[in-house]
Amino acid sequence: MKSQNDVASLVNISTQKWPPRQRTYFGSLEIATPREGETYAITQIHGCKGVIDLGDKRNMDYAISAREIAEDLAREINGDSGEGSFHGVFVAEGAVPTPVELRTAREKLETFQRRLVEIADLEWERSHNPMFITDLERRAARELKLDKPWLYDPKPHAECPACGEKIKPGVAVCRTCGAILDREKAAKFGLGVVEQRTASDDAQQQKTGSRKN
Ligand SMILES: [Zn+2]
């Protein structure tokens, strides 16, 4: 007995993807994300019927309006990231969002993103540690097209097991002591293996090579 007319438009202006929303009364629902070239996406929300278990195998149905559900979802998505938390989801008054509604939402999102960037700037000033910058703050800076020193993914420097000096991740040979850190990679660049190779080694390699083929 779902009312065909009871529909609300949940509007999303963000490119962020959220895990599907789960509710007992509608199961699982994916929030639509704007496609390339679109500024917003609409997820149609329908009114539902909730069921209250009264015990003794007695249930009571109750109606939940589309708007109630949409507001609840918008609140859930927007509201867990601190003061002014907004992630670009709102319920439109009509079937499609008005220019004013869209502009208001964009401003709200930008204000929140700028706030996140400010927090990250302060954190960076304090610690200079990219580990303390959240994914949310990175995304905010990228969406505002701001270049920040804390934007770059943290690549922790490792230590050479032979000499203890700092080494860049993924290098084949230690710059300081020459220890081979990645045998396969070193061989590929002709490092470290050449001088150890003898004529019989070469012959052996050729044999194994032809056997493989
Ligand atoms: Zn070393």
PDB file of N, CA, C and O in Angstrom, residues 93-126:
ATOM      1  N   GLU A  93      13.101  20.811  -2.038  1.00  0.00           N
ATOM      2  CA  GLU A  93      11.684  21.098  -1.787  1.00  0.00           C
ATOM      3  C   GLU A  93      10.819  20.439  -2.852  1.00  0.00           C
ATOM      4  O   GLU A  93       9.779  19.875  -2.555  1.00  0.00           O
ATOM      5  N   GLY A  94      11.258  20.525  -4.084  1.00  0.00           N
ATOM      6  CA  GLY A  94      10.497  19.944  -5.186  1.00  0.00           C
ATOM      7  C   GLY A  94      11.158  18.672  -5.708  1.00  0.00           C
ATOM      8  O   GLY A  94      12.000  18.078  -5.034  1.00  0.00           O
ATOM      9  N   ALA A  95      10.770  18.293  -6.925  1.00  0.00           N
ATOM     10  CA  ALA A  95      11.317  17.078  -7.517  1.00  0.00           C
ATOM     11  C   ALA A  95      12.773  17.268  -7.938  1.00  0.00           C
ATOM     12  O   ALA A  95      13.576  16.348  -7.872  1.00  0.00           O
ATOM     13  N   VAL A  96      13.096  18.490  -8.380  1.00  0.00           N
ATOM     14  CA  VAL A  96      14.485  18.807  -8.737  1.00  0.00           C
ATOM     15  C   VAL A  96      14.930  20.018  -7.917  1.00  0.00           C
ATOM     16  O   VAL A  96      14.121  20.872  -7.566  1.00  0.00           O
ATOM     17  N   PRO A  97      16.200  20.118  -7.629  1.00  0.00           N
ATOM     18  CA  PRO A  97      16.677  21.239  -6.809  1.00  0.00           C
ATOM     19  C   PRO A  97      16.617  22.547  -7.575  1.00  0.00           C
ATOM     20  O   PRO A  97      16.872  22.581  -8.774  1.00  0.00           O
ATOM     21  N   THR A  98      16.280  23.622  -6.891  1.00  0.00           N
ATOM     22  CA  THR A  98      16.263  24.951  -7.512  1.00  0.00           C
ATOM     23  C   THR A  98      17.694  25.491  -7.547  1.00  0.00           C
ATOM     24  O   THR A  98      18.554  25.026  -6.784  1.00  0.00           O
ATOM     25  N   PRO A  99      17.941  26.483  -8.414  1.00  0.00           N
ATOM     26  CA  PRO A  99      19.284  27.090  -8.450  1.00  0.00           C
ATOM     27  C   PRO A  99      19.707  27.618  -7.074  1.00  0.00           C
ATOM     28  O   PRO A  99      20.870  27.515  -6.697  1.00  0.00           O
ATOM     29  N   VAL A 100      18.753  28.185  -6.339  1.00  0.00           N
ATOM     30  CA  VAL A 100      19.069  28.719  -5.009  1.00  0.00           C
ATOM     31  C   VAL A 100      19.475  27.586  -4.059  1.00  0.00           C
ATOM     32  O   VAL A 100      20.465  27.696  -3.329  1.00  0.00           O
ATOM     33  N   GLU A 101      18.726  26.499  -4.109  1.00  0.00           N
ATOM     34  CA  GLU A 101      19.055  25.352  -3.248  1.00  0.00           C
ATOM     35  C   GLU A 101      20.459  24.828  -3.568  1.00  0.00           C
ATOM     36  O   GLU A 101      21.235  24.520  -2.663  1.00  0.00           O
ATOM     37  N   LEU A 102      20.757  24.746  -4.859  1.00  0.00           N
ATOM     38  CA  LEU A 102      22.064  24.237  -5.270  1.00  0.00           C
ATOM     39  C   LEU A 102      23.183  25.169  -4.837  1.00  0.00           C
ATOM     40  O   LEU A 102      24.219  24.729  -4.337  1.00  0.00           O
ATOM     41  N   ARG A 103      22.942  26.490  -5.014  1.00  0.00           N
ATOM     42  CA  ARG A 103      23.972  27.452  -4.652  1.00  0.00           C
ATOM     43  C   ARG A 103      24.226  27.435  -3.148  1.00  0.00           C
ATOM     44  O   ARG A 103      25.363  27.445  -2.693  1.00  0.00           O
ATOM     45  N   THR A 104      23.135  27.377  -2.390  1.00  0.00           N
ATOM     46  CA  THR A 104      23.249  27.335  -0.932  1.00  0.00           C
ATOM     47  C   THR A 104      24.068  26.105  -0.506  1.00  0.00           C
ATOM     48  O   THR A 104      24.947  26.206   0.347  1.00  0.00           O
ATOM     49  N   ALA A 105      23.764  24.978  -1.121  1.00  0.00           N
ATOM     50  CA  ALA A 105      24.471  23.747  -0.769  1.00  0.00           C
ATOM     51  C   ALA A 105      25.951  23.833  -1.137  1.00  0.00           C
ATOM     52  O   ALA A 105      26.821  23.412  -0.372  1.00  0.00           O
ATOM     53  N   ARG A 106      26.235  24.413  -2.312  1.00  0.00           N
ATOM     54  CA  ARG A 106      27.637  24.537  -2.743  1.00  0.00           C
ATOM     55  C   ARG A 106      28.419  25.435  -1.791  1.00  0.00           C
ATOM     56  O   ARG A 106      29.562  25.147  -1.446  1.00  0.00           O
ATOM     57  N   GLU A 107      27.771  26.523  -1.366  1.00  0.00           N
ATOM     58  CA  GLU A 107      28.431  27.438  -0.430  1.00  0.00           C
ATOM     59  C   GLU A 107      28.701  26.766   0.909  1.00  0.00           C
ATOM     60  O   GLU A 107      29.772  26.903   1.490  1.00  0.00           O
ATOM     61  N   LYS A 108      27.699  26.019   1.352  1.00  0.00           N
ATOM     62  CA  LYS A 108      27.823  25.321   2.637  1.00  0.00           C
ATOM     63  C   LYS A 108      28.959  24.293   2.578  1.00  0.00           C
ATOM     64  O   LYS A 108      29.754  24.169   3.505  1.00  0.00           O
ATOM     65  N   LEU A 109      29.017  23.581   1.446  1.00  0.00           N
ATOM     66  CA  LEU A 109      30.054  22.563   1.278  1.00  0.00           C
ATOM     67  C   LEU A 109      31.437  23.208   1.223  1.00  0.00           C
ATOM     68  O   LEU A 109      32.395  22.742   1.850  1.00  0.00           O
ATOM     69  N   GLU A 110      31.518  24.318   0.493  1.00  0.00           N
ATOM     70  CA  GLU A 110      32.805  24.990   0.359  1.00  0.00           C
ATOM     71  C   GLU A 110      33.274  25.557   1.705  1.00  0.00           C
ATOM     72  O   GLU A 110      34.457  25.462   2.043  1.00  0.00           O
ATOM     73  N   THR A 111      32.334  26.131   2.450  1.00  0.00           N
ATOM     74  CA  THR A 111      32.671  26.656   3.778  1.00  0.00           C
ATOM     75  C   THR A 111      33.237  25.548   4.655  1.00  0.00           C
ATOM     76  O   THR A 111      34.256  25.719   5.330  1.00  0.00           O
ATOM     77  N   PHE A 112      32.560  24.412   4.621  1.00  0.00           N
ATOM     78  CA  PHE A 112      33.022  23.288   5.439  1.00  0.00           C
ATOM     79  C   PHE A 112      34.393  22.791   4.966  1.00  0.00           C
ATOM     80  O   PHE A 112      35.289  22.520   5.766  1.00  0.00           O
ATOM     81  N   GLN A 113      34.574  22.715   3.654  1.00  0.00           N
ATOM     82  CA  GLN A 113      35.855  22.242   3.120  1.00  0.00           C
ATOM     83  C   GLN A 113      36.992  23.203   3.475  1.00  0.00           C
ATOM     84  O   GLN A 113      38.093  22.780   3.805  1.00  0.00           O
ATOM     85  N   ARG A 114      36.709  24.507   3.415  1.00  0.00           N
ATOM     86  CA  ARG A 114      37.734  25.495   3.797  1.00  0.00           C
ATOM     87  C   ARG A 114      38.103  25.341   5.258  1.00  0.00           C
ATOM     88  O   ARG A 114      39.268  25.489   5.637  1.00  0.00           O
ATOM     89  N   ARG A 115      37.118  25.046   6.073  1.00  0.00           N
ATOM     90  CA  ARG A 115      37.356  24.833   7.497  1.00  0.00           C
ATOM     91  C   ARG A 115      38.288  23.626   7.707  1.00  0.00           C
ATOM     92  O   ARG A 115      39.223  23.678   8.499  1.00  0.00           O
ATOM     93  N   LEU A 116      38.009  22.563   6.951  1.00  0.00           N
ATOM     94  CA  LEU A 116      38.843  21.362   7.052  1.00  0.00           C
ATOM     95  C   LEU A 116      40.284  21.668   6.660  1.00  0.00           C
ATOM     96  O   LEU A 116      41.238  21.197   7.287  1.00  0.00           O
ATOM     97  N   VAL A 117      40.432  22.464   5.604  1.00  0.00           N
ATOM     98  CA  VAL A 117      41.771  22.826   5.131  1.00  0.00           C
ATOM     99  C   VAL A 117      42.506  23.662   6.184  1.00  0.00           C
ATOM    100  O   VAL A 117      43.693  23.464   6.427  1.00  0.00           O
ATOM    101  N   GLU A 118      41.759  24.575   6.835  1.00  0.00           N
ATOM    102  CA  GLU A 118      42.358  25.378   7.906  1.00  0.00           C
ATOM    103  C   GLU A 118      42.863  24.497   9.040  1.00  0.00           C
ATOM    104  O   GLU A 118      43.963  24.701   9.563  1.00  0.00           O
ATOM    105  N   ILE A 119      42.048  23.519   9.401  1.00  0.00           N
ATOM    106  CA  ILE A 119      42.434  22.605  10.480  1.00  0.00           C
ATOM    107  C   ILE A 119      43.699  21.838  10.093  1.00  0.00           C
ATOM    108  O   ILE A 119      44.630  21.692  10.876  1.00  0.00           O
ATOM    109  N   ALA A 120      43.731  21.391   8.834  1.00  0.00           N
ATOM    110  CA  ALA A 120      44.900  20.643   8.358  1.00  0.00           C
ATOM    111  C   ALA A 120      46.141  21.537   8.326  1.00  0.00           C
ATOM    112  O   ALA A 120      47.237  21.108   8.686  1.00  0.00           O
ATOM    113  N   ASP A 121      45.971  22.790   7.916  1.00  0.00           N
ATOM    114  CA  ASP A 121      47.088  23.743   7.897  1.00  0.00           C
ATOM    115  C   ASP A 121      47.682  23.899   9.297  1.00  0.00           C
ATOM    116  O   ASP A 121      48.906  23.875   9.470  1.00  0.00           O
ATOM    117  N   LEU A 122      46.793  24.070  10.275  1.00  0.00           N
ATOM    118  CA  LEU A 122      47.246  24.232  11.664  1.00  0.00           C
ATOM    119  C   LEU A 122      47.986  22.984  12.139  1.00  0.00           C
ATOM    120  O   LEU A 122      49.036  23.060  12.777  1.00  0.00           O
ATOM    121  N   GLU A 123      47.402  21.840  11.795  1.00  0.00           N
ATOM    122  CA  GLU A 123      48.016  20.573  12.200  1.00  0.00           C
ATOM    123  C   GLU A 123      49.398  20.430  11.561  1.00  0.00           C
ATOM    124  O   GLU A 123      50.354  20.002  12.197  1.00  0.00           O
ATOM    125  N   TRP A 124      49.481  20.805  10.305  1.00  0.00           N
ATOM    126  CA  TRP A 124      50.750  20.693   9.585  1.00  0.00           C
ATOM    127  C   TRP A 124      51.818  21.612  10.179  1.00  0.00           C
ATOM    128  O   TRP A 124      52.983  21.241  10.329  1.00  0.00           O
ATOM    129  N   GLU A 125      51.361  22.835  10.523  1.00  0.00           N
ATOM    130  CA  GLU A 125      52.263  23.793  11.139  1.00  0.00           C
ATOM    131  C   GLU A 125      52.825  23.239  12.448  1.00  0.00           C
ATOM    132  O   GLU A 125      53.989  23.419  12.776  1.00  0.00           O
ATOM    133  N   ARG A 126      51.962  22.551  13.167  1.00  0.00           N
ATOM    134  CA  ARG A 126      52.314  22.036  14.484  1.00  0.00           C
ATOM    135  C   ARG A 126      53.224  20.803  14.371  1.00  0.00           C
ATOM    136  O   ARG A 126      54.245  20.711  15.036  1.00  0.00           O
TER     137      ARG A 126
END
